[in-house]
Backbone as CSV, one residue per row, in Angstrom:
resi,resn,N_x,N_y,N_z,CA_x,CA_y,CA_z,C_x,C_y,C_z
1,MET,14.264,-14.273,22.655,14.366,-13.476,21.430,13.804,-14.253,20.248
2,ILE,12.903,-13.623,19.495,12.369,-14.233,18.281,13.405,-14.101,17.177
3,THR,13.689,-15.211,16.502,14.644,-15.157,15.390,13.903,-14.977,14.076
4,CYS,14.489,-14.159,13.193,13.820,-13.809,11.937,14.689,-14.121,10.721
5,GLY,14.028,-14.452,9.627,14.689,-14.605,8.344,13.940,-13.782,7.312
6,VAL,14.656,-13.156,6.409,14.038,-12.325,5.368,14.355,-12.914,4.000
7,VAL,13.329,-13.079,3.188,13.506,-13.531,1.806,13.127,-12.374,0.890
8,GLY,14.094,-11.908,0.108,13.862,-10.780,-0.790,14.556,-9.535,-0.272
9,LEU,15.652,-9.161,-0.944,16.461,-8.027,-0.480,16.535,-6.929,-1.541
10,GLY,15.390,-6.645,-2.120,15.310,-5.555,-3.085,15.157,-4.218,-2.378
11,GLN,14.523,-3.267,-3.040,14.384,-1.914,-2.499,13.744,-1.917,-1.113
12,MET,12.693,-2.713,-0.931,11.995,-2.753,0.356,12.650,-3.734,1.327
13,GLY,12.971,-4.910,0.842,13.506,-5.954,1.701,14.835,-5.596,2.331
14,ARG,15.649,-4.854,1.594,16.958,-4.460,2.117,16.810,-3.627,3.387
15,GLY,15.915,-2.641,3.344,15.702,-1.794,4.519,15.121,-2.578,5.682
16,ILE,14.179,-3.469,5.394,13.558,-4.286,6.444,14.597,-5.189,7.100
17,ALA,15.422,-5.838,6.281,16.453,-6.722,6.820,17.439,-5.950,7.693
18,ARG,17.813,-4.773,7.255,18.755,-3.969,8.046,18.175,-3.586,9.391
19,ARG,16.892,-3.220,9.406,16.270,-2.839,10.679,16.240,-4.017,11.648
20,LEU,15.914,-5.197,11.147,15.876,-6.388,11.992,17.277,-6.785,12.436
21,ASP,18.237,-6.570,11.555,19.633,-6.853,11.886,20.097,-5.938,13.020
22,GLN,19.772,-4.664,12.927,20.151,-3.698,13.955,19.497,-4.018,15.298
23,ALA,18.292,-4.630,15.221,17.578,-4.986,16.451,18.100,-6.294,17.058
24,GLY,18.972,-6.978,16.331,19.565,-8.203,16.837,18.705,-9.443,16.703
25,VAL,17.680,-9.395,15.835,16.785,-10.554,15.686,16.928,-11.250,14.335
26,LEU,17.671,-10.665,13.412,17.840,-11.269,12.091,18.954,-12.316,12.131
27,VAL,18.604,-13.548,11.777,19.619,-14.604,11.744,19.943,-15.048,10.320
28,ALA,19.007,-14.778,9.377,19.234,-15.236,8.009,18.514,-14.339,7.007
29,ALA,19.086,-14.232,5.814,18.475,-13.452,4.738,18.962,-14.001,3.410
30,GLN,18.102,-13.975,2.422,18.521,-14.456,1.116,17.754,-13.771,-0.005
31,ASP,18.356,-13.813,-1.183,17.757,-13.255,-2.388,18.328,-14.041,-3.565
32,ALA,17.533,-14.189,-4.614,18.006,-14.915,-5.789,19.170,-14.191,-6.450
33,ASN,19.257,-12.885,-6.210,20.322,-12.062,-6.780,21.433,-11.888,-5.745
34,ALA,22.599,-12.460,-6.040,23.722,-12.384,-5.100,24.155,-10.943,-4.853
35,GLN,24.000,-10.077,-5.859,24.377,-8.673,-5.695,23.479,-7.983,-4.673
36,ALA,22.208,-8.391,-4.623,21.283,-7.807,-3.654,21.697,-8.184,-2.236
37,VAL,22.187,-9.389,-2.064,22.651,-9.831,-0.746,23.857,-8.989,-0.319
38,ASP,24.780,-8.789,-1.236,25.967,-7.975,-0.927,25.581,-6.536,-0.606
39,ALA,24.625,-5.988,-1.401,24.222,-4.589,-1.221,23.528,-4.359,0.115
40,ALA,22.924,-5.406,0.672,22.232,-5.262,1.951,23.215,-4.981,3.088
41,ALA,24.454,-5.406,2.932,25.521,-5.143,3.918,25.086,-5.505,5.339
42,LEU,24.636,-6.748,5.514,24.178,-7.213,6.818,25.352,-7.694,7.665
43,SER,25.078,-7.933,8.934,26.127,-8.367,9.857,26.750,-9.688,9.394
44,PRO,28.026,-9.903,9.673,28.704,-11.122,9.243,28.042,-12.410,9.727
45,GLY,27.387,-12.352,10.879,26.759,-13.555,11.425,25.459,-13.952,10.770
46,VAL,24.912,-13.098,9.908,23.647,-13.402,9.238,23.920,-14.384,8.100
47,HIS,23.288,-15.569,8.179,23.514,-16.596,7.161,22.345,-16.655,6.178
48,THR,22.299,-17.667,5.331,21.275,-17.743,4.277,20.203,-18.795,4.525
49,ASP,20.296,-19.524,5.620,19.319,-20.571,5.915,18.102,-19.966,6.609
50,VAL,17.239,-19.326,5.814,16.088,-18.621,6.396,15.107,-19.569,7.081
51,LEU,15.087,-20.825,6.657,14.141,-21.776,7.235,14.471,-22.124,8.675
52,SER,15.650,-21.701,9.138,16.031,-21.950,10.527,15.381,-20.954,11.481
53,ALA,14.817,-19.887,10.946,14.234,-18.825,11.782,12.819,-19.169,12.235
54,GLU,12.415,-18.579,13.333,11.055,-18.773,13.842,10.034,-18.006,13.011
55,VAL,10.433,-16.822,12.554,9.548,-15.962,11.768,10.208,-15.682,10.427
56,LEU,9.484,-15.945,9.347,10.005,-15.717,8.003,9.240,-14.561,7.367
57,LEU,9.943,-13.518,6.991,9.334,-12.357,6.344,9.655,-12.408,4.850
58,PHE,8.618,-12.372,4.032,8.801,-12.433,2.584,8.531,-11.068,1.955
59,VAL,9.578,-10.525,1.317,9.457,-9.238,0.629,9.751,-9.509,-0.843
60,VAL,8.843,-10.222,-1.472,8.975,-10.672,-2.857,7.790,-10.126,-3.653
61,PRO,7.766,-10.334,-4.979,6.695,-9.716,-5.769,5.277,-10.134,-5.408
62,SER,5.043,-11.408,-5.044,3.657,-11.830,-4.836,3.559,-13.025,-3.902
63,THR,2.342,-13.288,-3.443,2.083,-14.467,-2.622,2.400,-15.738,-3.391
64,ALA,2.189,-15.724,-4.694,2.507,-16.890,-5.523,3.994,-17.242,-5.425
65,ASP,4.842,-16.224,-5.336,6.284,-16.466,-5.185,6.585,-17.125,-3.836
66,ILE,5.863,-16.704,-2.812,6.042,-17.310,-1.485,5.608,-18.771,-1.524
67,ASP,4.458,-19.016,-2.139,3.922,-20.374,-2.256,4.937,-21.283,-2.949
68,HIS,5.532,-20.766,-4.018,6.523,-21.544,-4.769,7.746,-21.830,-3.898
69,PHE,8.198,-20.832,-3.163,9.381,-20.981,-2.310,9.151,-22.032,-1.227
70,LEU,7.949,-22.028,-0.658,7.656,-22.894,0.479,7.141,-24.276,0.077
71,ALA,6.898,-24.477,-1.211,6.274,-25.726,-1.667,7.044,-26.965,-1.209
72,GLU,8.355,-26.892,-1.278,9.184,-28.031,-0.881,9.985,-27.742,0.387
73,ALA,9.631,-26.681,1.086,10.411,-26.269,2.253,10.080,-27.128,3.479
74,PRO,11.094,-27.554,4.214,10.864,-28.335,5.439,10.526,-27.424,6.615
75,LEU,9.304,-26.912,6.624,8.890,-26.007,7.683,8.679,-26.763,8.994
76,ARG,8.803,-26.023,10.093,8.620,-26.619,11.412,7.322,-26.119,12.040
77,ASN,6.747,-26.969,12.855,5.533,-26.593,13.574,5.779,-25.328,14.401
78,GLY,4.889,-24.351,14.271,4.986,-23.126,15.054,5.646,-21.963,14.338
79,GLN,6.232,-22.213,13.165,6.831,-21.096,12.423,5.740,-20.163,11.905
80,VAL,6.101,-18.889,11.769,5.152,-17.878,11.301,5.671,-17.296,9.993
81,ILE,4.790,-17.256,9.008,5.111,-16.682,7.709,4.445,-15.308,7.613
82,ILE,5.244,-14.267,7.395,4.708,-12.912,7.222,4.828,-12.539,5.749
83,ASP,3.687,-12.315,5.137,3.600,-12.002,3.712,3.488,-10.487,3.554
84,LEU,4.593,-9.851,3.142,4.632,-8.392,3.013,4.363,-7.922,1.582
85,THR,3.837,-8.800,0.759,3.605,-8.466,-0.649,2.297,-7.696,-0.839
86,THR,2.089,-7.260,-2.079,0.780,-6.769,-2.513,0.194,-7.867,-3.386
87,SER,-0.825,-8.540,-2.892,-1.375,-9.699,-3.583,-2.886,-9.756,-3.422
88,HIS,-3.500,-10.735,-4.077,-4.950,-10.892,-4.006,-5.323,-11.658,-2.739
89,PRO,-6.381,-11.252,-2.040,-6.791,-11.926,-0.806,-7.065,-13.418,-0.983
90,ASP,-7.541,-13.830,-2.149,-7.794,-15.250,-2.386,-6.500,-16.063,-2.305
91,ASP,-5.409,-15.484,-2.804,-4.115,-16.160,-2.734,-3.641,-16.263,-1.289
92,SER,-3.919,-15.216,-0.512,-3.556,-15.220,0.913,-4.258,-16.372,1.629
93,ALA,-5.549,-16.498,1.392,-6.344,-17.523,2.075,-5.882,-18.929,1.698
94,ALA,-5.572,-19.128,0.421,-5.140,-20.449,-0.041,-3.810,-20.842,0.595
95,LEU,-2.866,-19.903,0.666,-1.568,-20.206,1.252,-1.702,-20.451,2.755
96,ALA,-2.495,-19.633,3.417,-2.698,-19.801,4.867,-3.278,-21.176,5.184
97,GLU,-4.208,-21.613,4.360,-4.841,-22.916,4.579,-3.821,-24.043,4.429
98,ARG,-2.961,-23.938,3.425,-1.950,-24.981,3.209,-0.937,-24.988,4.346
99,LEU,-0.507,-23.807,4.786,0.476,-23.725,5.862,-0.077,-24.262,7.180
100,ALA,-1.380,-24.089,7.380,-2.001,-24.559,8.618,-1.883,-26.076,8.747
101,THR,-1.907,-26.786,7.627,-1.769,-28.245,7.667,-0.364,-28.662,8.095
102,GLN,0.586,-27.722,8.023,1.955,-27.987,8.447,2.237,-27.419,9.840
103,GLY,1.190,-26.895,10.471,1.349,-26.343,11.811,1.966,-24.965,11.833
104,CYS,1.926,-24.275,10.690,2.520,-22.935,10.584,1.441,-21.872,10.471
105,ALA,1.708,-20.719,11.035,0.767,-19.595,10.984,1.149,-18.645,9.855
106,TYR,0.165,-17.908,9.393,0.367,-16.986,8.264,-0.296,-15.651,8.568
107,VAL,0.405,-14.580,8.238,-0.143,-13.227,8.374,0.131,-12.474,7.079
108,ASP,-0.919,-11.949,6.463,-0.689,-11.044,5.332,-0.546,-9.647,5.910
109,ALA,0.640,-9.076,5.701,0.974,-7.775,6.295,1.413,-6.825,5.194
110,ALA,0.462,-6.445,4.366,0.766,-5.547,3.257,1.293,-4.225,3.803
111,MET,2.235,-3.641,3.095,2.922,-2.457,3.626,2.803,-1.257,2.706
112,THR,2.901,-0.089,3.308,3.022,1.147,2.556,4.015,2.037,3.297
113,GLY,4.607,2.956,2.562,5.646,3.800,3.132,6.866,3.857,2.240
114,GLY,6.904,2.965,1.240,7.985,2.993,0.261,9.326,2.563,0.829
115,ALA,10.321,2.571,-0.039,11.666,2.161,0.361,12.239,3.059,1.453
116,ALA,11.900,4.345,1.396,12.383,5.267,2.442,11.808,4.887,3.797
117,GLY,10.541,4.483,3.811,9.916,4.047,5.058,10.530,2.761,5.575
118,ALA,10.883,1.858,4.653,11.532,0.607,5.051,12.901,0.890,5.657
119,ASP,13.647,1.798,5.035,14.972,2.161,5.551,14.890,2.721,6.967
120,ALA,13.843,3.522,7.206,13.713,4.213,8.494,12.941,3.413,9.536
121,GLY,12.406,2.265,9.151,11.585,1.495,10.084,10.253,2.155,10.365
122,LYS,9.745,2.900,9.383,8.510,3.658,9.587,7.414,3.266,8.598
123,LEU,7.367,1.994,8.258,6.312,1.512,7.379,4.964,1.551,8.099
124,THR,3.912,1.442,7.312,2.573,1.204,7.841,2.144,-0.163,7.331
125,LEU,1.668,-1.017,8.231,1.252,-2.360,7.849,-0.258,-2.516,7.964
126,MET,-0.840,-3.214,6.987,-2.259,-3.570,6.976,-2.306,-5.088,7.088
127,MET,-2.816,-5.617,8.198,-2.620,-7.034,8.481,-3.911,-7.832,8.562
128,GLY,-3.798,-9.061,8.102,-4.871,-10.030,8.234,-4.330,-11.282,8.893
129,GLY,-5.046,-11.815,9.861,-4.577,-13.020,10.528,-5.147,-13.142,11.927
130,ALA,-4.787,-14.224,12.615,-5.287,-14.466,13.972,-4.696,-13.455,14.941
131,PRO,-5.508,-12.874,15.812,-5.012,-11.863,16.770,-3.855,-12.355,17.629
132,GLU,-3.915,-13.621,18.048,-2.860,-14.135,18.919,-1.522,-14.276,18.181
133,VAL,-1.593,-14.562,16.873,-0.369,-14.658,16.076,0.233,-13.271,15.877
134,ILE,-0.617,-12.307,15.578,-0.144,-10.942,15.380,0.454,-10.378,16.671
135,ALA,-0.157,-10.715,17.804,0.387,-10.272,19.096,1.763,-10.899,19.339
136,ARG,1.918,-12.143,18.938,3.190,-12.845,19.134,4.322,-12.213,18.333
137,ILE,4.023,-11.793,17.113,5.078,-11.266,16.247,5.211,-9.748,16.331
138,ASP,4.404,-9.116,17.177,4.447,-7.652,17.245,5.823,-7.098,17.603
139,PRO,6.598,-7.755,18.475,7.945,-7.234,18.742,8.816,-7.149,17.492
140,VAL,8.570,-8.056,16.547,9.285,-8.013,15.260,8.757,-6.863,14.412
141,LEU,7.445,-6.776,14.336,6.817,-5.752,13.488,7.143,-4.344,13.961
142,GLN,7.324,-4.181,15.269,7.675,-2.861,15.807,8.997,-2.346,15.251
143,GLN,9.872,-3.248,14.875,11.185,-2.844,14.364,11.110,-2.289,12.952
144,ILE,10.044,-2.629,12.215,9.976,-2.218,10.808,8.820,-1.283,10.494
145,ALA,7.843,-1.217,11.393,6.638,-0.440,11.098,6.238,0.456,12.253
146,GLN,5.997,1.711,11.946,5.579,2.679,12.954,4.095,2.537,13.269
147,GLN,3.303,2.159,12.245,1.866,1.985,12.432,1.462,0.611,11.910
148,ARG,0.638,-0.086,12.717,0.232,-1.437,12.373,-1.275,-1.564,12.600
149,PHE,-1.988,-1.904,11.536,-3.444,-2.006,11.602,-3.877,-3.444,11.360
150,HIS,-4.525,-4.045,12.354,-5.086,-5.381,12.176,-6.482,-5.209,11.578
151,MET,-6.634,-5.633,10.327,-7.868,-5.367,9.588,-8.898,-6.497,9.688
152,GLY,-8.460,-7.688,10.149,-9.393,-8.800,10.240,-8.697,-10.125,10.004
153,SER,-9.444,-11.090,9.493,-8.899,-12.426,9.262,-7.962,-12.426,8.062
154,VAL,-7.357,-13.577,7.792,-6.413,-13.704,6.680,-7.021,-13.157,5.390
155,GLY,-6.247,-12.359,4.674,-6.692,-11.749,3.423,-7.131,-10.306,3.581
156,ALA,-7.490,-9.912,4.816,-7.980,-8.554,5.048,-6.881,-7.517,4.819
157,GLY,-5.644,-7.872,5.151,-4.535,-6.942,4.925,-4.311,-6.689,3.450
158,HIS,-4.334,-7.756,2.665,-4.149,-7.595,1.219,-5.329,-6.881,0.572
159,ALA,-6.536,-7.126,1.075,-7.700,-6.412,0.554,-7.551,-4.908,0.786
160,MET,-7.129,-4.538,2.006,-6.947,-3.121,2.318,-5.843,-2.514,1.465
161,LYS,-4.787,-3.279,1.190,-3.686,-2.746,0.383,-4.146,-2.465,-1.048
162,LEU,-5.003,-3.312,-1.593,-5.508,-3.063,-2.943,-6.357,-1.795,-2.977
163,VAL,-7.173,-1.602,-1.933,-7.962,-0.369,-1.835,-7.019,0.834,-1.716
164,HIS,-6.033,0.713,-0.859,-5.055,1.790,-0.663,-4.369,2.153,-1.972
165,ASN,-3.897,1.140,-2.690,-3.113,1.426,-3.891,-3.954,1.934,-5.060
166,LEU,-5.193,1.459,-5.159,-6.012,1.980,-6.263,-6.305,3.460,-6.041
167,ILE,-6.455,3.864,-4.782,-6.663,5.286,-4.486,-5.367,6.067,-4.694
168,LEU,-4.259,5.551,-4.164,-2.975,6.250,-4.254,-2.522,6.439,-5.695
169,HIS,-2.531,5.365,-6.475,-2.021,5.456,-7.840,-2.958,6.253,-8.752
170,SER,-4.263,6.156,-8.498,-5.209,6.966,-9.268,-5.008,8.446,-8.949
171,ALA,-4.768,8.745,-7.672,-4.517,10.136,-7.271,-3.220,10.646,-7.899
172,PHE,-2.223,9.780,-7.980,-0.955,10.187,-8.602,-1.152,10.531,-10.068
173,MET,-1.885,9.685,-10.787,-2.098,9.945,-12.216,-2.959,11.190,-12.428
174,ALA,-3.947,11.397,-11.558,-4.780,12.600,-11.668,-3.950,13.851,-11.402
175,THR,-3.034,13.774,-10.428,-2.165,14.909,-10.120,-1.209,15.185,-11.268
176,CYS,-0.665,14.124,-11.864,0.204,14.291,-13.033,-0.539,15.002,-14.160
177,GLU,-1.783,14.595,-14.391,-2.568,15.209,-15.459,-2.845,16.681,-15.152
178,GLY,-3.252,16.966,-13.923,-3.565,18.344,-13.563,-2.348,19.250,-13.659
179,LEU,-1.203,18.769,-13.185,-0.002,19.604,-13.220,0.566,19.720,-14.632
180,THR,0.294,18.747,-15.482,0.665,18.875,-16.892,-0.136,19.998,-17.545
181,LEU,-1.416,20.070,-17.201,-2.256,21.164,-17.708,-1.764,22.509,-17.174
182,ALA,-1.384,22.548,-15.903,-0.862,23.783,-15.326,0.388,24.226,-16.082
183,GLN,1.250,23.281,-16.394,2.484,23.571,-17.128,2.173,24.100,-18.524
184,LYS,1.215,23.469,-19.209,0.829,23.904,-20.553,0.218,25.302,-20.536
185,ALA,-0.398,25.646,-19.400,-1.018,26.967,-19.268,0.000,28.038,-18.892
186,GLY,1.266,27.635,-18.763,2.322,28.591,-18.446,2.528,28.834,-16.968
187,LEU,1.915,27.996,-16.127,2.081,28.153,-14.686,3.352,27.448,-14.218
188,ASP,3.944,27.961,-13.171,5.102,27.318,-12.567,4.623,26.090,-11.787
189,VAL,5.120,24.918,-12.138,4.624,23.679,-11.533,4.893,23.641,-10.030
190,ALA,6.073,24.070,-9.609,6.386,24.068,-8.183,5.429,24.975,-7.417
191,ARG,5.117,26.123,-8.025,4.180,27.053,-7.383,2.780,26.450,-7.355
192,ALA,2.423,25.726,-8.407,1.117,25.066,-8.450,1.009,24.012,-7.352
193,VAL,2.096,23.295,-7.100,2.106,22.300,-6.025,1.932,22.988,-4.670
194,ASP,2.559,24.148,-4.498,2.381,24.911,-3.260,0.911,25.260,-3.043
195,VAL,0.244,25.633,-4.121,-1.181,25.982,-4.025,-2.006,24.760,-3.646
196,LEU,-1.716,23.624,-4.284,-2.446,22.396,-3.959,-2.276,22.042,-2.488
197,ASN,-1.055,22.210,-1.982,-0.784,21.863,-0.593,-1.404,22.846,0.395
198,ALA,-1.752,24.026,-0.086,-2.416,25.014,0.766,-3.932,24.866,0.707
199,GLY,-4.394,24.031,-0.221,-5.832,23.858,-0.407,-6.281,22.435,-0.143
200,ASN,-7.479,22.118,-0.603,-8.082,20.830,-0.302,-7.644,19.707,-1.245
201,ALA,-6.818,20.011,-2.239,-6.341,18.977,-3.163,-5.033,18.352,-2.693
202,ARG,-4.578,18.745,-1.522,-3.299,18.213,-1.040,-3.414,16.716,-0.730
203,SER,-2.290,16.045,-0.851,-2.217,14.611,-0.573,-0.757,14.237,-0.404
204,PHE,-0.483,12.981,-0.117,0.900,12.510,-0.057,1.603,12.786,-1.378
205,VAL,0.856,12.662,-2.457,1.433,12.876,-3.793,1.975,14.297,-3.919
206,THR,1.208,15.289,-3.461,1.639,16.682,-3.595,2.584,17.109,-2.476
207,GLU,2.390,16.549,-1.289,3.196,16.977,-0.145,4.583,16.322,-0.121
208,VAL,4.685,15.101,-0.629,5.953,14.368,-0.570,6.460,13.963,-1.948
209,ARG,5.625,13.234,-2.691,6.105,12.626,-3.940,6.619,13.654,-4.942
210,PHE,5.830,14.678,-5.222,6.273,15.659,-6.223,7.473,16.469,-5.749
211,PRO,7.441,17.058,-4.549,8.615,17.833,-4.116,9.886,16.993,-3.998
212,ARG,9.786,15.825,-3.405,10.978,15.022,-3.128,11.526,14.286,-4.345
213,ASP,10.612,13.688,-5.128,11.063,12.763,-6.173,10.996,13.309,-7.592
214,ILE,10.208,14.362,-7.809,10.010,14.850,-9.176,10.529,16.273,-9.345
215,LEU,9.990,17.204,-8.590,10.412,18.601,-8.742,11.872,18.792,-8.349
216,SER,12.387,17.919,-7.507,13.798,17.993,-7.112,14.730,17.597,-8.255
217,GLY,14.157,16.925,-9.260,14.963,16.460,-10.386,15.601,15.105,-10.161
218,THR,15.393,14.511,-8.978,16.007,13.208,-8.720,15.349,12.093,-9.540
219,MET,14.047,12.215,-9.780,13.273,11.232,-10.548,13.547,9.826,-10.021
220,ASN,13.406,9.686,-8.721,13.696,8.403,-8.103,12.692,8.120,-6.988
221,ALA,11.544,7.550,-7.385,10.531,7.163,-6.411,10.781,5.753,-5.883
222,ARG,11.828,5.118,-6.392,12.303,3.809,-5.945,11.285,2.692,-6.157
223,SER,10.565,2.785,-7.270,9.676,1.705,-7.682,9.410,1.859,-9.173
224,ARG,9.153,0.731,-9.826,8.985,0.739,-11.284,7.526,0.886,-11.684
225,ILE,7.317,1.387,-12.915,5.961,1.511,-13.449,5.273,0.150,-13.480
226,SER,6.018,-0.897,-13.767,5.431,-2.246,-13.823,4.851,-2.655,-12.476
227,ASN,5.429,-2.188,-11.379,4.889,-2.510,-10.048,3.515,-1.883,-9.860
228,LEU,3.373,-0.628,-10.296,2.078,0.045,-10.186,1.045,-0.637,-11.075
229,GLU,1.477,-1.022,-12.269,0.561,-1.683,-13.211,0.069,-3.006,-12.642
230,LYS,0.983,-3.744,-11.997,0.609,-5.013,-11.373,-0.418,-4.788,-10.261
231,ASP,-0.178,-3.774,-9.433,-1.084,-3.485,-8.319,-2.487,-3.141,-8.813
232,LEU,-2.559,-2.321,-9.855,-3.878,-1.915,-10.362,-4.564,-3.062,-11.091
233,GLY,-3.782,-3.962,-11.685,-4.378,-5.147,-12.292,-5.043,-6.015,-11.236
234,LEU,-4.380,-6.185,-10.092,-4.962,-6.939,-8.988,-6.205,-6.229,-8.435
235,ALA,-6.131,-4.904,-8.356,-7.280,-4.141,-7.854,-8.485,-4.296,-8.782
236,ARG,-8.235,-4.366,-10.083,-9.335,-4.588,-11.044,-9.993,-5.940,-10.805
237,GLN,-9.175,-6.977,-10.619,-9.714,-8.312,-10.351,-10.530,-8.314,-9.061
238,PHE,-9.984,-7.645,-8.055,-10.630,-7.559,-6.749,-11.990,-6.878,-6.870
239,ALA,-12.048,-5.760,-7.605,-13.296,-5.014,-7.777,-14.316,-5.806,-8.582
240,GLN,-13.842,-6.485,-9.622,-14.746,-7.271,-10.451,-15.382,-8.411,-9.665
241,ALA,-14.578,-9.065,-8.811,-15.095,-10.170,-8.011,-16.174,-9.704,-7.034
242,LEU,-16.069,-8.453,-6.586,-17.038,-7.894,-5.642,-18.188,-7.185,-6.345
243,ASP,-18.135,-7.178,-7.675,-19.134,-6.453,-8.475,-19.238,-5.005,-7.987
244,GLY,-18.066,-4.439,-7.676,-18.040,-3.091,-7.128,-17.670,-2.048,-8.153
245,PRO,-17.686,-0.791,-7.784,-17.297,0.277,-8.699,-15.810,0.187,-9.013
246,ALA,-15.457,0.431,-10.266,-14.043,0.331,-10.650,-13.685,1.301,-11.766
247,CYS,-14.433,2.390,-11.881,-14.198,3.348,-12.967,-12.769,3.893,-12.932
248,TYR,-12.355,4.431,-11.798,-11.026,5.027,-11.703,-9.935,3.952,-11.677
249,THR,-10.255,2.813,-11.066,-9.314,1.697,-11.059,-9.023,1.253,-12.487
250,ASN,-10.074,1.079,-13.274,-9.911,0.630,-14.656,-9.131,1.646,-15.489
251,LEU,-9.459,2.924,-15.331,-8.790,3.963,-16.109,-7.308,4.048,-15.733
252,THR,-7.014,4.023,-14.452,-5.618,4.101,-14.025,-4.841,2.889,-14.521
253,HIS,-5.465,1.722,-14.473,-4.784,0.521,-14.972,-4.516,0.635,-16.475
254,ARG,-5.448,1.181,-17.209,-5.247,1.350,-18.655,-4.069,2.278,-18.936
255,LEU,-3.961,3.352,-18.183,-2.845,4.287,-18.364,-1.504,3.610,-18.058
256,LEU,-1.461,2.888,-16.950,-0.223,2.222,-16.552,0.120,1.084,-17.513
257,HIS,-0.901,0.366,-17.953,-0.678,-0.729,-18.906,-0.146,-0.186,-20.231
258,GLN,-0.652,0.978,-20.623,-0.171,1.614,-21.853,1.316,1.935,-21.741
259,ALA,1.721,2.431,-20.581,3.133,2.755,-20.360,4.000,1.498,-20.434
260,VAL,3.514,0.417,-19.828,4.252,-0.847,-19.854,4.327,-1.382,-21.280
261,THR,3.224,-1.299,-22.011,3.184,-1.768,-23.398,4.197,-1.021,-24.259
262,GLN,4.420,0.237,-23.935,5.374,1.057,-24.686,6.823,0.783,-24.289
263,GLY,7.029,-0.150,-23.363,8.380,-0.519,-22.985,8.936,0.218,-21.785
264,ALA,8.067,0.927,-21.052,8.537,1.718,-19.912,8.338,1.011,-18.575
265,GLY,8.074,-0.283,-18.600,7.780,-1.006,-17.371,8.872,-0.928,-16.325
266,GLU,10.133,-0.924,-16.748,11.252,-0.901,-15.808,11.660,0.519,-15.413
267,THR,10.970,1.515,-15.946,11.271,2.913,-15.647,10.720,3.305,-14.287
268,ASP,11.459,4.103,-13.536,10.967,4.603,-12.261,9.669,5.373,-12.495
269,PHE,8.676,5.141,-11.634,7.356,5.699,-11.925,7.269,7.216,-11.774
270,SER,8.298,7.859,-11.226,8.304,9.320,-11.189,8.236,9.907,-12.597
271,HIS,8.714,9.162,-13.589,8.708,9.637,-14.980,7.304,9.651,-15.582
272,LEU,6.328,9.127,-14.865,4.954,9.183,-15.369,4.464,10.624,-15.493
273,PHE,5.068,11.537,-14.743,4.665,12.945,-14.872,4.926,13.449,-16.288
274,GLU,6.119,13.219,-16.790,6.452,13.680,-18.135,5.750,12.868,-19.214
275,MET,5.302,11.663,-18.862,4.616,10.789,-19.820,3.106,10.988,-19.802
276,SER,2.613,11.718,-18.815,1.176,11.800,-18.567,0.375,12.287,-19.771
277,GLY,0.823,13.385,-20.379,0.077,13.939,-21.509,-0.100,12.953,-22.646
278,PRO,0.992,12.400,-23.189,0.865,11.425,-24.278,0.066,10.188,-23.897
279,LEU,0.276,9.674,-22.679,-0.459,8.477,-22.254,-1.959,8.738,-22.224
280,THR,-2.345,9.879,-21.651,-3.766,10.220,-21.548,-4.396,10.348,-22.926
281,LYS,-3.685,10.986,-23.855,-4.208,11.139,-25.215,-4.410,9.791,-25.892
282,GLU,-3.429,8.913,-25.725,-3.525,7.593,-26.372,-4.674,6.784,-25.814
283,VAL,-4.848,6.807,-24.496,-5.940,6.063,-23.883,-7.272,6.672,-24.250
284,ASP,-7.342,8.016,-24.308,-8.568,8.693,-24.731,-8.937,8.303,-26.157
285,ASN,-7.948,8.342,-27.048,-8.201,8.017,-28.447,-8.614,6.576,-28.626
286,ALA,-8.005,5.674,-27.844,-8.325,4.262,-27.951,-9.747,3.973,-27.477
287,GLY,-10.239,4.827,-26.542,-11.571,4.613,-25.993,-12.700,5.205,-26.839
288,ARG,-12.322,5.958,-27.875,-13.362,6.596,-28.700,-13.798,5.723,-29.859
């Protein structure tokens, strides 16, 4: 049996830790916030010495946080570090190189599926790393992810996640804008979403996000606006380094940055629907 430790028990990490706990492979879990540890409600035998595990899964804000955590850590030869963050591929490569000098393997396994997917063990992973390492840890990954895509060498998973998120978040903001216009035109927003889902404009945003998290009135997408802003900031850096197209990436980042600047960074991002009109006007005016 492969033993696992989880670092980071927030919205995503809590669900991941529980799934591994239920599978009988979680031996340790920790979070800087003691309340997060309590809220995870893990088995009594799960301790906090994550470095004792063979496989360490990090569900923290960034690869830089992992690097900081491991800087003074007494790692053992053969341990595997799974980086479940959304980070820049350059950071992935740098950390992997340092860990290799300690005899440890590294896999960037960027995830999508949200907190609900983590709770259900139905995440999708985009992975970068050595095929033999990914094959070794697959029994662990099966417990948390329904779909797992090996995209290439170290950094490929994080690169794919940046592409994924720039498309997803840009589509969300475009949908917010379109449905705001529908509302202003006197159309029923729920009915407008039904039309989108019956036509070619359908997406995860219209099929799941709006009905479940916004139109239901729950306003709980289980992630903050600041998280989206961070992701699009990384996507901008990624696009600039590749001298690639970034029109929609840049615009979406400006909208999200405007929301954060206004003090809404800690607000659940479902509220971007009601904020869409004012944000768009401000960004439009600033660009003229």
